[in-house]
C-alpha atoms as a printed R data frame, in Angstrom:
    type eleno elety resid chain resno       x       y       z
1   ATOM     1    CA   UNK     A     1   0.000   0.000   0.000
2   ATOM     2    CA   UNK     A     2   2.988   2.319   0.232
3   ATOM     3    CA   UNK     A     3   2.315   3.817  -3.223
4   ATOM     4    CA   UNK     A     4  -0.660   5.659  -1.695
5   ATOM     5    CA   UNK     A     5   0.366   8.261   0.868
6   ATOM     6    CA   UNK     A     6  -2.770  10.371   1.254
7   ATOM     7    CA   UNK     A     7  -6.390   9.402   1.931
8   ATOM     8    CA   UNK     A     8  -9.491  11.554   2.432
9   ATOM     9    CA   UNK     A     9 -12.655  10.250   4.097
10  ATOM    10    CA   UNK     A    10 -15.839  12.280   3.582
11  ATOM    11    CA   UNK     A    11 -17.738  11.892   6.859
12  ATOM    12    CA   UNK     A    12 -19.769  15.094   7.179
13  ATOM    13    CA   UNK     A    13 -23.193  13.665   6.293
14  ATOM    14    CA   UNK     A    14 -26.119  13.473   8.699
15  ATOM    15    CA   UNK     A    15 -27.824  10.385   7.244
16  ATOM    16    CA   UNK     A    16 -31.375  11.717   7.384
17  ATOM    17    CA   UNK     A    17 -32.754   8.902   5.226
18  ATOM    18    CA   UNK     A    18 -31.558   6.345   7.765
19  ATOM    19    CA   UNK     A    19 -33.591   8.046  10.487
20  ATOM    20    CA   UNK     A    20 -31.050   7.156  13.198
21  ATOM    21    CA   UNK     A    21 -30.135  10.716  14.278
22  ATOM    22    CA   UNK     A    22 -26.426  10.021  14.051
23  ATOM    23    CA   UNK     A    23 -23.610  10.475  11.521
24  ATOM    24    CA   UNK     A    24 -23.750   7.792   8.846
25  ATOM    25    CA   UNK     A    25 -20.102   6.904   9.361
26  ATOM    26    CA   UNK     A    26 -20.860   5.895  12.982
27  ATOM    27    CA   UNK     A    27 -23.699   3.515  12.117
28  ATOM    28    CA   UNK     A    28 -22.770   0.067  13.422
29  ATOM    29    CA   UNK     A    29 -22.768  -3.055  11.272
30  ATOM    30    CA   UNK     A    30 -21.504  -6.328  12.645
31  ATOM    31    CA   UNK     A    31 -20.603  -4.661  15.955
32  ATOM    32    CA   UNK     A    32 -18.391  -1.941  14.429
33  ATOM    33    CA   UNK     A    33 -18.961   1.525  13.024
34  ATOM    34    CA   UNK     A    34 -18.682   1.879   9.256
35  ATOM    35    CA   UNK     A    35 -15.702   4.215   9.592
36  ATOM    36    CA   UNK     A    36 -13.868   1.639  11.746
37  ATOM    37    CA   UNK     A    37 -13.788  -0.798   8.843
38  ATOM    38    CA   UNK     A    38 -12.322   1.868   6.583
39  ATOM    39    CA   UNK     A    39  -9.740   3.087   9.087
40  ATOM    40    CA   UNK     A    40  -8.513  -0.481   9.444
41  ATOM    41    CA   UNK     A    41  -8.134  -0.756   5.673
42  ATOM    42    CA   UNK     A    42  -6.144   2.485   5.679
43  ATOM    43    CA   UNK     A    43  -3.755   1.459   8.443
44  ATOM    44    CA   UNK     A    44  -0.712   1.453   6.117
45  ATOM    45    CA   UNK     A    45  -1.466   4.856   4.610
46  ATOM    46    CA   UNK     A    46   0.454   7.524   6.560
47  ATOM    47    CA   UNK     A    47  -1.725  10.597   6.046
48  ATOM    48    CA   UNK     A    48  -5.452  10.402   6.803
49  ATOM    49    CA   UNK     A    49  -7.803  13.368   6.486
50  ATOM    50    CA   UNK     A    50 -11.397  13.190   7.694
51  ATOM    51    CA   UNK     A    51 -13.950  15.825   6.661
52  ATOM    52    CA   UNK     A    52 -16.529  16.185   9.430
53  ATOM    53    CA   UNK     A    53 -19.746  18.147   9.829
54  ATOM    54    CA   UNK     A    54 -22.835  16.712  11.481
55  ATOM    55    CA   UNK     A    55 -22.080  15.945  15.161
56  ATOM    56    CA   UNK     A    56 -18.416  16.498  14.394
57  ATOM    57    CA   UNK     A    57 -17.290  16.071  17.993
58  ATOM    58    CA   UNK     A    58 -18.652  12.518  18.126
59  ATOM    59    CA   UNK     A    59 -16.957  11.598  14.874
60  ATOM    60    CA   UNK     A    60 -13.630  13.127  15.911
61  ATOM    61    CA   UNK     A    61 -13.673  11.408  19.294
62  ATOM    62    CA   UNK     A    62 -14.496   8.058  17.685
63  ATOM    63    CA   UNK     A    63 -11.872   8.293  14.942
64  ATOM    64    CA   UNK     A    64  -9.131   9.300  17.386
65  ATOM    65    CA   UNK     A    65  -9.633   6.031  19.259
66  ATOM    66    CA   UNK     A    66  -8.642   4.175  16.095
67  ATOM    67    CA   UNK     A    67  -6.356   6.675  14.366
68  ATOM    68    CA   UNK     A    68  -5.107   9.396  16.698
69  ATOM    69    CA   UNK     A    69  -2.924  10.961  14.003
70  ATOM    70    CA   UNK     A    70  -5.859  11.693  11.672
71  ATOM    71    CA   UNK     A    71  -6.315  15.307  10.590
72  ATOM    72    CA   UNK     A    72  -9.852  16.709  10.736
73  ATOM    73    CA   UNK     A    73 -11.379  19.339   8.466
74  ATOM    74    CA   UNK     A    74 -14.770  20.838   9.269
75  ATOM    75    CA   UNK     A    75 -17.513  21.491   6.733
76  ATOM    76    CA   UNK     A    76 -19.766  23.758   8.770
77  ATOM    77    CA   UNK     A    77 -22.153  24.003   5.800
78  ATOM    78    CA   UNK     A    78 -22.618  20.227   5.500
79  ATOM    79    CA   UNK     A    79 -26.427  20.480   5.360
80  ATOM    80    CA   UNK     A    80 -26.458  22.702   2.285
81  ATOM    81    CA   UNK     A    81 -23.377  21.663   0.304
82  ATOM    82    CA   UNK     A    82 -22.394  18.705  -1.860
83  ATOM    83    CA   UNK     A    83 -19.701  16.086  -1.328
84  ATOM    84    CA   UNK     A    84 -17.345  17.965  -3.636
85  ATOM    85    CA   UNK     A    85 -17.465  20.974  -1.310
86  ATOM    86    CA   UNK     A    86 -16.359  18.733   1.555
87  ATOM    87    CA   UNK     A    87 -13.598  17.364  -0.656
88  ATOM    88    CA   UNK     A    88 -12.578  20.887  -1.700
89  ATOM    89    CA   UNK     A    89 -12.111  21.821   1.951
90  ATOM    90    CA   UNK     A    90 -10.045  18.717   2.621
91  ATOM    91    CA   UNK     A    91  -7.776  19.260  -0.355
92  ATOM    92    CA   UNK     A    92  -6.264  22.367   1.207
93  ATOM    93    CA   UNK     A    93  -4.052  19.952   3.118
94  ATOM    94    CA   UNK     A    94  -3.715  17.019   0.705
95  ATOM    95    CA   UNK     A    95  -1.078  16.398  -1.929
96  ATOM    96    CA   UNK     A    96  -1.955  14.615  -5.158
97  ATOM    97    CA   UNK     A    97  -2.421  11.833  -5.939
98  ATOM    98    CA   UNK     A    98  -4.772  10.720  -3.165
99  ATOM    99    CA   UNK     A    99  -7.333   8.125  -2.213
100 ATOM   100    CA   UNK     A   100 -10.920   9.272  -1.643
101 ATOM   101    CA   UNK     A   101 -13.457   7.283   0.373
102 ATOM   102    CA   UNK     A   102 -17.103   8.017   1.053
103 ATOM   103    CA   UNK     A   103 -17.668   7.566   4.780
104 ATOM   104    CA   UNK     A   104 -20.852   5.500   4.445
105 ATOM   105    CA   UNK     A   105 -19.460   2.521   2.508
106 ATOM   106    CA   UNK     A   106 -18.029  -0.846   3.607
107 ATOM   107    CA   UNK     A   107 -15.609  -2.603   1.247
108 ATOM   108    CA   UNK     A   108 -14.482  -6.160   0.752
109 ATOM   109    CA   UNK     A   109 -11.028  -6.334   2.334
110 ATOM   110    CA   UNK     A   110  -9.294  -8.242  -0.469
111 ATOM   111    CA   UNK     A   111 -10.884  -6.112  -3.186
112 ATOM   112    CA   UNK     A   112  -9.755  -2.978  -1.372
113 ATOM   113    CA   UNK     A   113  -6.148  -4.193  -1.258
114 ATOM   114    CA   UNK     A   114  -6.254  -5.058  -4.965
115 ATOM   115    CA   UNK     A   115  -7.687  -1.622  -5.739
116 ATOM   116    CA   UNK     A   116  -4.793   0.012  -3.895
117 ATOM   117    CA   UNK     A   117  -2.331  -2.099  -5.853
118 ATOM   118    CA   UNK     A   118  -3.907  -0.806  -9.081
119 ATOM   119    CA   UNK     A   119  -3.265   2.829  -8.129
120 ATOM   120    CA   UNK     A   120  -0.333   4.086 -10.153
121 ATOM   121    CA   UNK     A   121  -0.158   7.089 -12.470
122 ATOM   122    CA   UNK     A   122  -3.783   7.650 -13.441
123 ATOM   123    CA   UNK     A   123  -7.204   8.173 -11.893
124 ATOM   124    CA   UNK     A   124  -9.082   4.979 -10.986
125 ATOM   125    CA   UNK     A   125 -12.759   4.798  -9.998
126 ATOM   126    CA   UNK     A   126 -14.131   1.966  -7.894
127 ATOM   127    CA   UNK     A   127 -17.365   0.437  -9.166
128 ATOM   128    CA   UNK     A   128 -19.609  -2.238  -7.691
129 ATOM   129    CA   UNK     A   129 -22.646  -4.186  -8.882
130 ATOM   130    CA   UNK     A   130 -25.716  -1.934  -8.766
131 ATOM   131    CA   UNK     A   131 -27.851  -2.478  -5.648
132 ATOM   132    CA   UNK     A   132 -28.207   0.776  -3.675
133 ATOM   133    CA   UNK     A   133 -31.439   2.770  -3.579
134 ATOM   134    CA   UNK     A   134 -29.780   6.117  -4.364
135 ATOM   135    CA   UNK     A   135 -27.070   4.892  -6.727
136 ATOM   136    CA   UNK     A   136 -25.009   6.828  -9.229
137 ATOM   137    CA   UNK     A   137 -24.679   4.456 -12.162
138 ATOM   138    CA   UNK     A   138 -21.748   3.965 -14.497
139 ATOM   139    CA   UNK     A   139 -21.965   3.137 -18.189
140 ATOM   140    CA   UNK     A   140 -18.895   1.083 -19.010
141 ATOM   141    CA   UNK     A   141 -17.309  -0.098 -22.221
142 ATOM   142    CA   UNK     A   142 -17.896  -3.760 -23.043
143 ATOM   143    CA   UNK     A   143 -14.402  -4.362 -24.362
144 ATOM   144    CA   UNK     A   144 -12.327  -2.169 -22.054
145 ATOM   145    CA   UNK     A   145 -12.092  -1.305 -18.379
146 ATOM   146    CA   UNK     A   146 -13.135   2.279 -19.067
147 ATOM   147    CA   UNK     A   147 -16.130   4.310 -17.907
148 ATOM   148    CA   UNK     A   148 -18.102   6.097 -20.626
149 ATOM   149    CA   UNK     A   149 -20.572   8.016 -18.451
150 ATOM   150    CA   UNK     A   150 -21.965   8.526 -14.933
151 ATOM   151    CA   UNK     A   151 -25.708   9.005 -14.532
152 ATOM   152    CA   UNK     A   152 -28.621   8.862 -12.116
153 ATOM   153    CA   UNK     A   153 -30.915   7.420 -14.778
154 ATOM   154    CA   UNK     A   154 -31.345   5.116 -16.559
155 ATOM   155    CA   UNK     A   155 -29.849   2.416 -14.306
156 ATOM   156    CA   UNK     A   156 -26.983   0.238 -15.489
157 ATOM   157    CA   UNK     A   157 -25.412  -2.867 -14.020
158 ATOM   158    CA   UNK     A   158 -22.790  -0.886 -12.082
159 ATOM   159    CA   UNK     A   159 -22.726   1.933  -9.567
160 ATOM   160    CA   UNK     A   160 -20.028   4.065  -7.951
161 ATOM   161    CA   UNK     A   161 -18.523   2.125  -5.054
162 ATOM   162    CA   UNK     A   162 -17.426   5.136  -3.010
163 ATOM   163    CA   UNK     A   163 -13.678   4.737  -3.527
164 ATOM   164    CA   UNK     A   164 -11.480   6.683  -5.939
165 ATOM   165    CA   UNK     A   165  -7.817   7.281  -6.665
166 ATOM   166    CA   UNK     A   166  -7.501  10.835  -7.979
167 ATOM   167    CA   UNK     A   167  -4.667  12.256 -10.028
168 ATOM   168    CA   UNK     A   168  -5.003  15.556 -11.904
169 ATOM   169    CA   UNK     A   169  -8.701  15.908 -11.041
170 ATOM   170    CA   UNK     A   170  -9.530  19.541 -10.293
171 ATOM   171    CA   UNK     A   171 -12.085  20.163  -7.536
172 ATOM   172    CA   UNK     A   172 -13.600  23.607  -6.879
173 ATOM   173    CA   UNK     A   173 -15.950  24.780  -4.152
174 ATOM   174    CA   UNK     A   174 -18.712  25.380  -6.707
175 ATOM   175    CA   UNK     A   175 -18.758  21.903  -8.221
176 ATOM   176    CA   UNK     A   176 -21.839  19.708  -7.887
177 ATOM   177    CA   UNK     A   177 -21.277  16.081  -6.934
178 ATOM   178    CA   UNK     A   178 -18.162  14.010  -7.439
179 ATOM   179    CA   UNK     A   179 -19.663  12.049 -10.339
180 ATOM   180    CA   UNK     A   180 -20.497  15.314 -12.125
181 ATOM   181    CA   UNK     A   181 -16.878  16.405 -11.864
182 ATOM   182    CA   UNK     A   182 -15.672  13.050 -13.152
183 ATOM   183    CA   UNK     A   183 -17.915  13.289 -16.213
184 ATOM   184    CA   UNK     A   184 -15.588  16.060 -17.401
185 ATOM   185    CA   UNK     A   185 -12.615  13.649 -17.434
186 ATOM   186    CA   UNK     A   186 -14.053  10.634 -19.253
187 ATOM   187    CA   UNK     A   187 -13.160   8.015 -20.246
188 ATOM   188    CA   UNK     A   188 -11.749   6.837 -16.912
189 ATOM   189    CA   UNK     A   189 -10.302   3.538 -15.752
190 ATOM   190    CA   UNK     A   190 -12.369   1.532 -13.278
191 ATOM   191    CA   UNK     A   191 -11.882  -1.368 -10.897
192 ATOM   192    CA   UNK     A   192 -14.717  -3.604  -9.700
193 ATOM   193    CA   UNK     A   193 -15.149  -4.229  -5.949
194 ATOM   194    CA   UNK     A   194 -17.672  -5.760  -3.600
195 ATOM   195    CA   UNK     A   195 -19.001  -2.943  -1.435
196 ATOM   196    CA   UNK     A   196 -22.149  -1.733   0.306
197 ATOM   197    CA   UNK     A   197 -23.206   1.892   0.594
198 ATOM   198    CA   UNK     A   198 -25.368   2.655   3.635
199 ATOM   199    CA   UNK     A   199 -27.630   5.511   2.603
200 ATOM   200    CA   UNK     A   200 -31.140   4.248   3.434
201 ATOM   201    CA   UNK     A   201 -32.742   1.734   5.793
202 ATOM   202    CA   UNK     A   202 -33.032  -0.705   2.897
203 ATOM   203    CA   UNK     A   203 -29.293  -0.329   2.167
204 ATOM   204    CA   UNK     A   204 -28.493  -0.952   5.840
205 ATOM   205    CA   UNK     A   205 -30.607  -4.095   6.047
206 ATOM   206    CA   UNK     A   206 -29.120  -5.417   2.803
207 ATOM   207    CA   UNK     A   207 -25.567  -4.817   4.028
208 ATOM   208    CA   UNK     A   208 -26.238  -6.554   7.353
209 ATOM   209    CA   UNK     A   209 -27.690  -9.536   5.507
210 ATOM   210    CA   UNK     A   210 -24.665  -9.828   3.230
211 ATOM   211    CA   UNK     A   211 -21.884  -8.827   5.612
212 ATOM   212    CA   UNK     A   212 -20.097 -12.180   5.250
213 ATOM   213    CA   UNK     A   213 -19.563 -11.391   1.568
214 ATOM   214    CA   UNK     A   214 -17.123  -8.656   2.551
215 ATOM   215    CA   UNK     A   215 -14.681 -11.029   4.318
216 ATOM   216    CA   UNK     A   216 -14.051  -8.537   7.090
């Protein structure tokens, strides 16, 4: 994993669709918070940046128990801004290239390691089989490992997995969502992982049911 030195976790969201009144990254699955799984996967990456917002103090306190050297960046406007705004704030401290993780996703451990090993000199986007309620879908080439388009509709067989390796991707504070930024850089290389995004109650129940698939 030593080729990747920087990692950003976006953990500012409030998770209103889950109805649990807590940050999504602290939702427990299999006896551990979602962010715990990701911090364990990032244990060999020296520089970790966590963008916080909703109930930031709880998130900071929790993360420090696992990774006391993590650097925290606050998005005080988390309720009215997109994930690219959170990323924009975090990038004031991050050197390219860097790994980006959404804080509400759990990844298969072996797939994650393979993804890291595929991070070299170009941007790579993690994709997974489509299953989430609020997915951003990817249209991929049939004969190459390249993404042709990201879209909300119509659905395809793949969705964004919530993990990216960014190199030469420009992020501004006025951008929309991450997938909208990436549409400006197509075609992009992708890598397929097993992962579960926890955005709704249905997503949560599905992830709990299939937790063994992630080989945690």
